[in-house]
Coordinates of C-alpha atoms and ligand atoms in Angstrom, one line a residue:
M296 CA 15.0 -67.0 105.6
A297 CA 11.5 -65.7 107.7
S298 CA 12.1 -62.3 105.4
A299 CA 11.8 -64.2 101.9
I300 CA 8.5 -66.7 103.8
I301 CA 6.7 -63.2 104.1
I302 CA 7.9 -62.3 101.1
A303 CA 6.0 -65.8 99.1
L304 CA 3.4 -65.7 101.5
L305 CA 2.1 -61.7 100.6
A306 CA 2.9 -62.7 97.0
I307 CA 1.0 -65.4 97.1
T308 CA -2.2 -63.5 98.9
H309 CA -1.8 -60.6 97.0
S310 CA -1.9 -62.0 92.8
G311 CA -5.2 -63.5 94.8
L312 CA -4.9 -66.4 93.1
A313 CA -7.1 -66.1 89.8
Q314 CA -7.9 -69.9 88.5
Y315 CA -9.3 -68.3 85.4
T316 CA -7.9 -65.9 83.4
K317 CA -9.6 -65.8 79.6
F318 CA -12.9 -63.8 78.8
P319 CA -14.8 -66.7 76.2
E320 CA -15.1 -66.0 72.8
G321 CA -17.6 -62.7 71.9
F322 CA -17.4 -61.8 75.3
T323 CA -17.8 -57.7 75.2
F324 CA -15.9 -54.8 76.8
G325 CA -17.0 -51.1 77.6
V326 CA -17.2 -48.5 79.8
A327 CA -19.7 -45.9 81.0
T328 CA -20.4 -42.6 81.9
A329 CA -23.9 -40.0 82.1
A330 CA -24.9 -37.4 80.7
H331 CA -25.5 -34.9 83.6
Q332 CA -22.5 -36.3 85.0
I333 CA -19.9 -35.2 81.9
E334 CA -21.6 -32.8 79.6
G335 CA -22.3 -29.7 81.4
A336 CA -23.1 -26.4 79.0
W337 CA -25.8 -26.7 81.5
N338 CA -27.4 -24.2 79.4
V339 CA -26.5 -23.1 76.6
S340 CA -27.4 -24.4 72.5
G341 CA -31.3 -24.8 73.6
K342 CA -31.3 -27.2 76.7
S343 CA -33.3 -26.5 79.5
E344 CA -33.4 -27.4 83.4
N345 CA -33.5 -30.6 84.7
V346 CA -33.7 -31.8 87.8
W347 CA -30.2 -31.8 89.0
D348 CA -29.9 -28.5 87.7
R349 CA -33.0 -27.4 89.5
L350 CA -32.0 -29.4 93.1
S351 CA -27.9 -27.9 92.9
H352 CA -28.6 -25.0 91.6
T353 CA -31.3 -23.6 94.7
R354 CA -30.2 -26.3 97.7
P355 CA -26.2 -26.7 96.8
W356 CA -25.8 -27.6 100.4
M357 CA -27.2 -30.9 99.6
I358 CA -23.8 -31.4 97.5
A359 CA -21.2 -32.7 99.4
D360 CA -18.6 -29.9 98.1
G361 CA -20.7 -27.5 96.7
T362 CA -20.0 -28.2 93.1
N363 CA -22.8 -29.3 90.5
G364 CA -23.2 -29.9 86.8
D365 CA -22.3 -26.6 85.0
V366 CA -19.5 -27.7 83.2
A367 CA -18.6 -30.7 84.6
C368 CA -16.4 -32.6 81.9
D369 CA -17.2 -30.4 79.1
S370 CA -18.1 -33.5 77.0
Y371 CA -20.9 -31.5 75.3
N372 CA -17.5 -29.7 73.9
R373 CA -15.0 -32.3 74.6
Y374 CA -16.6 -35.0 73.1
Q375 CA -13.9 -36.2 70.4
E376 CA -11.4 -36.5 73.4
D377 CA -13.9 -38.9 74.9
V378 CA -14.1 -40.7 71.9
D379 CA -10.3 -40.9 71.4
A380 CA -9.6 -42.2 75.1
L381 CA -12.2 -45.0 74.4
A382 CA -9.9 -45.5 71.6
H383 CA -6.9 -45.6 73.4
I384 CA -8.4 -47.9 75.8
G385 CA -9.5 -50.2 73.2
V386 CA -13.1 -51.1 74.3
D387 CA -15.9 -52.5 72.1
F388 CA -18.7 -50.0 73.3
Y389 CA -19.3 -47.2 74.8
R390 CA -22.4 -46.7 76.9
F391 CA -23.7 -42.8 77.0
S392 CA -27.1 -41.6 77.8
L393 CA -28.7 -39.0 76.5
S394 CA -29.8 -35.4 77.8
W395 CA -33.6 -35.2 78.2
S396 CA -34.1 -31.4 78.7
R397 CA -31.3 -30.7 75.9
I398 CA -33.5 -32.7 72.9
L399 CA -36.9 -31.3 74.1
P400 CA -36.4 -28.6 76.4
T401 CA -40.0 -28.8 77.3
G402 CA -40.0 -32.5 77.9
R403 CA -42.8 -32.8 75.7
V404 CA -42.3 -32.9 71.5
D405 CA -43.6 -30.0 70.6
F406 CA -40.4 -28.6 70.3
V407 CA -37.1 -30.4 69.4
N408 CA -34.0 -29.1 70.0
P409 CA -31.3 -29.3 67.0
D410 CA -28.2 -28.5 68.7
G411 CA -29.3 -31.4 70.5
I412 CA -29.7 -34.0 68.0
R413 CA -27.2 -32.6 66.0
Y414 CA -24.9 -33.1 69.3
Y415 CA -25.6 -36.9 69.9
N416 CA -25.3 -37.2 66.2
A417 CA -22.2 -36.1 65.8
L418 CA -20.8 -38.1 69.1
L419 CA -22.3 -41.3 66.9
D420 CA -20.4 -40.4 64.2
A421 CA -17.6 -39.4 66.1
L422 CA -17.9 -43.4 67.6
A423 CA -18.6 -44.8 64.1
E424 CA -15.2 -43.0 63.0
K425 CA -13.6 -45.7 65.8
N426 CA -15.3 -48.6 65.8
I427 CA -17.3 -47.9 69.0
E428 CA -20.4 -49.5 68.7
P429 CA -23.1 -47.1 71.1
L430 CA -25.1 -48.4 74.4
V431 CA -27.2 -46.1 74.6
T432 CA -29.3 -45.1 77.5
L433 CA -32.8 -43.1 77.3
F434 CA -32.8 -42.2 80.9
H435 CA -30.1 -41.4 84.1
W436 CA -32.4 -39.7 85.9
D437 CA -31.7 -35.9 84.5
L438 CA -35.6 -36.0 84.5
P439 CA -36.7 -32.0 82.9
Q440 CA -37.6 -29.6 84.9
T441 CA -40.9 -28.9 83.3
L442 CA -41.9 -32.4 83.9
Q443 CA -41.1 -32.8 87.6
D444 CA -43.6 -29.7 88.1
L445 CA -45.9 -31.4 86.9
G446 CA -45.0 -34.8 89.4
G447 CA -42.0 -36.8 87.6
W448 CA -42.2 -40.6 88.0
A449 CA -45.3 -39.4 90.6
N450 CA -47.8 -39.0 87.5
P451 CA -49.2 -41.5 85.3
K452 CA -49.1 -39.1 82.8
M453 CA -45.4 -39.7 82.5
I454 CA -46.0 -42.6 80.8
D455 CA -46.7 -40.8 77.6
Y456 CA -44.2 -38.6 77.9
F457 CA -41.3 -40.8 78.3
R458 CA -43.5 -43.2 75.4
D459 CA -43.2 -39.6 73.3
Y460 CA -39.4 -39.2 73.5
S461 CA -38.5 -42.6 73.6
D462 CA -40.0 -42.5 69.7
L463 CA -38.4 -39.5 69.0
C464 CA -34.8 -40.9 69.8
F465 CA -35.5 -44.0 68.1
R466 CA -36.7 -42.6 65.2
E467 CA -33.6 -40.2 64.9
F468 CA -31.3 -42.3 66.2
G469 CA -31.9 -45.8 66.0
D470 CA -30.6 -46.3 62.6
R471 CA -26.6 -46.4 64.0
I472 CA -28.1 -47.4 67.7
K473 CA -28.4 -51.0 67.6
S474 CA -28.9 -51.5 71.7
W475 CA -31.0 -49.3 74.1
I476 CA -31.4 -49.2 77.5
T477 CA -34.8 -47.5 78.9
F478 CA -34.0 -46.2 82.6
N479 CA -30.5 -47.0 84.3
E480 CA -31.4 -47.3 87.7
P481 CA -34.6 -47.6 88.4
Y482 CA -34.6 -48.7 92.4
E483 CA -32.2 -45.5 92.8
I484 CA -34.8 -42.8 90.6
C485 CA -38.5 -44.6 92.9
E486 CA -36.2 -45.2 95.8
D487 CA -34.0 -42.1 96.3
A488 CA -35.5 -39.6 94.5
Y489 CA -39.0 -39.9 95.4
G490 CA -39.0 -41.8 98.4
D491 CA -36.0 -40.1 100.1
D492 CA -34.1 -36.8 99.8
K493 CA -30.6 -38.9 98.0
K494 CA -31.5 -38.2 94.4
A495 CA -32.5 -35.3 92.5
P496 CA -35.8 -34.2 92.9
A497 CA -35.7 -35.0 96.6
I498 CA -39.1 -35.4 97.4
D499 CA -38.5 -37.9 99.8
S500 CA -42.1 -39.0 100.2
H501 CA -40.8 -42.4 101.8
G502 CA -43.1 -45.2 101.6
V503 CA -45.4 -43.3 99.4
G504 CA -44.1 -41.3 95.9
N505 CA -41.1 -44.4 95.9
Y506 CA -44.5 -47.2 94.8
L507 CA -46.2 -44.5 93.0
C508 CA -43.1 -44.2 91.1
S509 CA -42.2 -47.8 90.5
D510 CA -45.7 -48.0 88.8
T511 CA -45.3 -45.1 86.6
L512 CA -41.4 -46.6 85.8
L513 CA -42.2 -50.1 85.2
K514 CA -45.4 -48.7 82.7
A515 CA -43.3 -46.6 81.1
H516 CA -40.4 -49.5 79.9
A517 CA -43.1 -51.6 79.1
E518 CA -44.7 -48.7 76.6
S519 CA -41.3 -47.5 75.3
Y520 CA -39.9 -51.2 74.5
H521 CA -43.0 -52.7 72.6
L522 CA -43.1 -49.3 71.2
Y523 CA -40.0 -50.4 69.8
N524 CA -40.6 -53.9 69.2
E525 CA -43.4 -53.5 66.9
T526 CA -41.8 -50.6 65.1
Y527 CA -38.5 -50.1 65.2
R528 CA -37.2 -53.2 65.3
P529 CA -38.4 -54.6 62.2
T530 CA -36.0 -52.4 60.4
Q531 CA -33.6 -51.4 63.2
N532 CA -32.7 -54.2 64.8
G533 CA -31.4 -53.7 67.7
R534 CA -32.3 -54.8 71.3
I535 CA -33.5 -52.7 74.3
Q536 CA -33.3 -53.7 78.1
I537 CA -33.7 -52.3 81.2
S538 CA -30.5 -51.8 83.8
I539 CA -31.1 -52.5 87.4
N540 CA -28.7 -51.6 89.9
S541 CA -28.4 -53.9 92.8
I542 CA -26.9 -54.0 96.3
W543 CA -26.9 -57.3 96.4
Y544 CA -27.6 -58.9 100.6
E545 CA -25.9 -61.1 102.9
P546 CA -26.8 -62.6 106.0
A547 CA -24.5 -61.5 108.3
D548 CA -24.3 -65.4 110.1
P549 CA -24.4 -67.8 107.1
E550 CA -25.8 -69.9 109.7
N551 CA -28.8 -68.2 111.5
A552 CA -31.8 -69.2 108.6
E553 CA -34.0 -66.1 110.1
Q554 CA -31.5 -63.7 108.8
V555 CA -30.6 -66.1 105.1
A556 CA -34.8 -65.8 104.9
L557 CA -34.5 -62.0 105.2
A558 CA -31.9 -61.6 102.7
E559 CA -33.8 -63.2 100.4
V560 CA -36.2 -60.6 101.4
A561 CA -34.3 -57.8 101.1
N562 CA -33.2 -58.5 97.8
Q563 CA -36.7 -59.5 96.8
F564 CA -37.5 -55.5 97.6
K565 CA -34.1 -54.4 96.2
F566 CA -33.9 -55.7 93.1
G567 CA -37.1 -58.0 92.5
W568 CA -38.3 -54.9 93.7
F569 CA -38.1 -54.7 89.1
A570 CA -36.6 -57.3 88.0
H571 CA -39.6 -59.6 89.3
P572 CA -42.5 -57.9 87.0
I573 CA -40.1 -57.5 84.1
F574 CA -38.2 -61.4 84.1
T575 CA -40.3 -63.6 85.8
E576 CA -43.0 -66.1 84.5
A577 CA -45.6 -64.9 87.4
G578 CA -44.8 -61.3 86.3
G579 CA -45.9 -58.3 89.2
Y580 CA -43.9 -57.5 92.1
P581 CA -42.6 -60.2 94.5
T582 CA -45.2 -61.3 96.6
V583 CA -43.8 -60.9 99.7
M584 CA -43.2 -57.4 98.9
V585 CA -46.7 -56.8 98.2
E586 CA -48.0 -58.6 101.2
N587 CA -45.0 -56.9 103.8
V588 CA -46.2 -53.5 102.7
A589 CA -49.9 -54.6 102.6
L590 CA -49.3 -55.9 105.9
Q591 CA -47.8 -52.4 106.8
S592 CA -50.3 -50.0 105.3
K593 CA -53.3 -51.9 107.3
A594 CA -51.3 -50.8 110.8
E595 CA -50.9 -46.9 110.2
G596 CA -54.7 -47.7 109.2
L597 CA -54.4 -47.0 105.5
P598 CA -57.7 -48.3 104.0
K599 CA -55.2 -49.3 101.2
P600 CA -51.7 -50.8 100.7
R601 CA -49.4 -47.7 99.7
L602 CA -48.1 -50.4 97.0
E603 CA -50.4 -52.3 95.0
Q604 CA -49.8 -55.3 92.7
F605 CA -50.7 -54.6 89.2
D606 CA -53.8 -56.2 87.1
D607 CA -53.9 -58.5 84.9
Y608 CA -53.3 -56.1 82.0
W609 CA -50.5 -54.3 83.3
I610 CA -48.8 -57.8 84.6
K611 CA -48.4 -59.6 80.9
R612 CA -47.8 -56.2 79.4
I613 CA -45.1 -55.5 81.5
R614 CA -43.6 -59.6 81.2
G615 CA -40.8 -60.1 79.3
T616 CA -39.8 -57.1 78.3
S617 CA -36.2 -56.7 78.0
D618 CA -34.1 -58.8 75.4
F619 CA -31.2 -58.7 78.6
L620 CA -30.7 -58.3 81.9
G621 CA -28.7 -55.4 82.6
I622 CA -27.1 -55.3 85.8
N623 CA -25.8 -52.6 87.2
H624 CA -23.4 -53.7 90.3
Y625 CA -21.3 -52.6 93.2
T626 CA -21.6 -53.4 96.2
T627 CA -22.7 -55.7 99.3
H628 CA -24.3 -55.8 102.8
L629 CA -25.8 -57.5 105.5
I630 CA -28.4 -58.4 107.4
T631 CA -27.9 -58.7 111.2
G632 CA -31.7 -59.6 111.8
A633 CA -35.4 -59.1 111.7
G634 CA -37.3 -55.7 113.1
V635 CA -37.3 -51.7 112.0
D636 CA -33.1 -51.2 110.7
P637 CA -32.3 -48.0 112.6
I638 CA -32.2 -45.6 110.0
A639 CA -35.7 -46.3 108.6
K640 CA -38.1 -43.8 108.0
S641 CA -41.8 -44.4 108.2
P642 CA -43.5 -45.0 106.9
S643 CA -40.9 -46.2 104.6
W644 CA -39.7 -49.3 101.8
L645 CA -37.0 -50.0 104.8
K646 CA -39.6 -50.7 106.8
D647 CA -41.7 -52.7 104.5
I648 CA -38.4 -55.0 104.4
G649 CA -38.4 -55.6 107.9
A650 CA -34.8 -56.4 108.4
V651 CA -31.6 -54.9 109.6
T652 CA -29.0 -53.9 107.6
S653 CA -25.6 -53.0 107.9
L654 CA -22.2 -51.8 106.2
K655 CA -19.7 -54.3 108.2
V656 CA -18.4 -56.0 105.3
G657 CA -15.4 -55.9 103.3
T658 CA -12.9 -53.6 102.6
D659 CA -13.7 -50.1 102.2
S660 CA -13.5 -47.1 99.2
A661 CA -14.5 -43.6 99.5
S662 CA -18.3 -44.0 99.5
E663 CA -19.6 -44.9 102.8
W664 CA -22.4 -47.2 100.6
L665 CA -19.7 -49.0 98.5
R666 CA -17.9 -52.1 100.3
V667 CA -15.7 -53.7 98.3
V668 CA -16.8 -57.9 98.0
P669 CA -16.0 -60.2 95.4
T670 CA -17.6 -62.6 96.4
G671 CA -21.2 -61.2 97.2
F672 CA -21.0 -60.8 93.4
A673 CA -20.6 -64.1 92.6
N674 CA -23.9 -65.3 94.5
F675 CA -25.7 -62.5 93.1
L676 CA -25.1 -63.6 89.6
R677 CA -25.6 -66.6 90.8
W678 CA -29.0 -65.9 92.5
C679 CA -30.0 -64.1 88.8
K680 CA -29.6 -67.3 87.0
S681 CA -31.4 -69.4 89.3
S682 CA -34.3 -67.0 89.9
Y683 CA -34.7 -65.4 86.7
N684 CA -34.9 -68.5 84.7
D685 CA -30.7 -68.2 83.6
P686 CA -31.3 -64.8 81.6
P687 CA -28.6 -63.6 78.8
I688 CA -27.0 -60.8 80.9
Y689 CA -25.0 -57.6 80.6
I690 CA -23.4 -56.3 83.4
T691 CA -23.7 -52.9 82.5
E692 CA -21.9 -50.8 85.3
N693 CA -18.9 -52.0 88.0
G694 CA -16.7 -49.6 89.7
F695 CA -15.0 -48.5 92.4
S696 CA -14.0 -44.7 94.2
D697 CA -11.4 -42.9 95.2
R698 CA -10.3 -39.3 96.0
G699 CA -8.3 -39.0 92.8
T700 CA -5.0 -41.0 92.4
L701 CA -3.2 -41.8 89.2
L702 CA -1.9 -45.2 90.7
D703 CA -4.9 -46.0 91.3
Y704 CA -4.3 -49.5 92.7
G705 CA -7.1 -50.3 94.7
R706 CA -9.2 -49.6 91.5
I707 CA -7.0 -52.1 89.7
K708 CA -7.8 -54.7 92.6
Y709 CA -11.2 -54.2 92.3
F710 CA -11.7 -55.0 88.8
N711 CA -9.7 -57.6 89.1
D712 CA -11.1 -59.5 91.5
Y713 CA -14.7 -58.7 90.5
L714 CA -14.0 -59.7 86.9
S715 CA -12.5 -63.1 88.5
E716 CA -16.0 -63.7 90.1
I717 CA -16.9 -63.5 86.4
L718 CA -14.9 -65.7 85.1
N719 CA -15.9 -68.0 87.2
V720 CA -19.5 -67.7 87.9
I721 CA -19.5 -68.5 83.9
Y722 CA -17.1 -71.5 84.0
D723 CA -18.1 -73.4 87.0
D724 CA -22.1 -72.6 87.0
G725 CA -22.4 -71.5 83.5
V726 CA -23.9 -67.6 83.7
N727 CA -24.7 -66.2 80.7
I728 CA -23.1 -62.9 81.6
L729 CA -21.9 -61.4 77.6
G730 CA -21.0 -58.4 78.2
Y731 CA -19.1 -56.0 81.1
T732 CA -19.1 -52.4 81.2
I733 CA -16.6 -50.4 83.0
W734 CA -17.9 -47.6 85.5
T735 CA -17.1 -44.7 84.5
L736 CA -14.4 -43.4 81.6
M737 CA -13.5 -40.1 84.1
D738 CA -13.8 -38.6 86.7
N739 CA -17.3 -36.8 87.5
F740 CA -20.1 -35.3 88.4
E741 CA -21.0 -37.9 90.8
W742 CA -24.6 -36.5 92.3
R743 CA -24.9 -35.5 95.7
A744 CA -21.3 -36.2 96.6
G745 CA -20.4 -33.8 93.9
F746 CA -16.4 -34.9 92.7
S747 CA -15.5 -35.8 96.4
E748 CA -15.6 -39.4 95.1
R749 CA -13.6 -40.7 92.1
F750 CA -14.4 -43.5 89.7
G751 CA -12.9 -42.2 86.8
L752 CA -10.1 -44.1 84.8
Y753 CA -8.8 -41.1 83.4
K754 CA -8.5 -38.2 86.6
V755 CA -10.1 -34.8 84.9
D756 CA -8.6 -31.7 87.3
I757 CA -11.5 -29.7 87.5
T758 CA -9.6 -26.6 89.0
D759 CA -8.0 -26.4 85.5
P760 CA -10.3 -24.5 83.1
S761 CA -8.7 -27.3 80.4
L762 CA -10.1 -29.8 82.3
P763 CA -7.3 -31.8 81.7
R764 CA -7.8 -35.7 81.2
T765 CA -5.2 -37.5 82.7
P766 CA -4.9 -41.6 82.4
K767 CA -4.6 -43.6 85.7
L768 CA -2.9 -46.4 85.7
S769 CA -6.3 -48.2 85.4
V770 CA -5.7 -47.3 81.8
E771 CA -3.1 -49.5 81.4
Y772 CA -4.6 -52.0 83.0
W773 CA -8.3 -51.8 80.8
K774 CA -6.0 -51.7 77.8
Q775 CA -3.9 -54.4 78.3
L776 CA -7.6 -56.7 78.3
C777 CA -8.8 -55.2 76.0
A778 CA -6.2 -56.4 73.9
T779 CA -5.5 -59.5 75.5
R780 CA -9.2 -60.4 76.3
E781 CA -7.3 -62.0 79.8
L782 CA -7.2 -60.7 83.4
P783 CA -3.6 -58.8 83.6
Q784 CA -0.8 -61.0 85.4
E785 CA 1.9 -58.3 85.6
D786 CA 3.3 -56.9 89.0
R787 CA 3.1 -53.4 88.0
F788 CA -0.6 -53.7 88.2
K789 CA -0.7 -54.3 91.6
E790 CA -0.2 -51.9 95.3
P791 CA 3.3 -52.7 96.1
A792 CA 4.0 -54.5 99.5
L793 CA 5.1 -52.1 102.0
P794 CA 9.0 -51.4 102.0
L795 CA 10.6 -53.8 104.0
K796 CA 12.0 -52.9 107.4
K797 CA 16.2 -52.9 108.0
S798 CA 15.5 -55.2 110.5
E799 CA 14.0 -57.5 108.2
L800 CA 16.2 -57.2 105.2
Ligands
GBH1025 C1 -24.8 -46.0 89.9 O1 -25.2 -45.4 91.0 C2 -24.7 -44.5 89.1 O2 -26.1 -45.1 87.7 C3 -24.0 -43.7 88.4 O3 -24.4 -42.6 87.9 C4 -22.8 -43.5 89.2 O4 -22.0 -42.8 89.2 C5 -22.4 -44.8 89.7 O5 -23.0 -45.4 90.7 C6 -21.5 -44.2 91.5 O6 -22.0 -44.7 92.5 O7 -24.9 -42.6 99.9 O8 -26.8 -43.5 101.2 O9 -26.8 -41.7 99.9 C7 -24.9 -47.1 91.7 C8 -25.7 -47.2 93.2 C9 -26.6 -45.4 94.0 C10 -25.7 -47.0 95.2 C11 -26.1 -44.2 94.9 C12 -25.8 -46.0 96.7 C13 -25.9 -43.7 97.2 C14 -26.4 -44.0 98.8 N1 -25.3 -46.2 94.1 N2 -26.4 -45.0 96.3 S1 -25.9 -43.3 100.1

């Protein structure tokens, strides 16, 4: 009797009582990858060195397992297998990125590498063959080393280089690409790579380089948008957007007014840093951010703030330059109080926020930073609707890491619970979400984590030279979801409860 009740309770808590299961008409699904994480072929067919090649070759100890992207999943040679896998799952679109140093080995348009163009044409043809729409990212972190040698995103000249590179891509591929993303996760580019050493080129100019980068990057984004809008949109009829990552901050104690206020400040610093200039009526960096950095800079004895507001010309030029709000979202962290976060360098973006953060929320994954908090996702999406005037939204990344098990129940539960929150906010709050993108097709080079954290639907055995791809259980889950446009309810997708002990039978 007692055991029957326990089983019934388990069944209820396990199913999570999904309120809505069906996606609205027209909602689309896709899978994402990024060039450096999957292509390999790092120095063949004319490709030049990028900042991740440089970091992983010269400072291999900075990659958790000492691996690199030299071969990765070898998608440069095995793209047809990737496309077949996408077709097997049944997704509507494939989000991938272009490798700048493969297309333009000098970083500039003085030499266009024919093999680079040929590779992406072949991939686009293979996708068209299977009726899979391309969603293409121009920049997913793999800057040509030649441009980094000139200062990379801290150099304002990058505005021209990025515009020229996008111009070439629109011209060469724009007849077949109807959806573009300029930058993947500007926060990660500026803060992790220039304000810290978490990403290549690991400049770690905390509190300074990160803000130089955002200045350049937002202007480069705007110039690329205007170029597309004026020169290519009239004939190519596509859309162009930016994808911003959010770690969503919530107060540890929702009743604590100070924490509530600080969480808002932290969200302005994190997501607002790049979303506010583009998606608000006022434009420019969030006021609280400009004010906080000005105060800190003054205390540091600086004659000018480390972050300066854009002038009127650039405020207007940047405002409104995205057809959709692209959101990459994985996780939520907590704000526990005011002050300097113990892990903050000085000066730094984190110190400028003036709040203490904590990871003690939700359940864990294989990535320390990735906590599973579906309700945080819902709160974040509602916040986007109210903060940015109800924008049309595409979720351009969402996913979960483990160590590579084929029975990836944890991943399936993550997808199911996060998707369920998407349905809640669509139907209950009217958040305008039009599509969803899985991160990622297959286990791949997870940046500084190497292959030690795995996000893929397919397992890739990197110890076998033929790099076999094996579907995990999550492939079955997604195959069914894409076919029915409903959250699968079957028990086979749920982790079996622990076997009952003899005494409980
Ligand atoms: C995305 O970034 C990327 O777009 C994608 O390329 C990547 O593979 C995927 O997520 C999974 O990570 O451990 O302290 O150094 C998501 C944003 C960037 C947030 C890395 C956490 C690591 C912080 N993430 N960051 S730390």
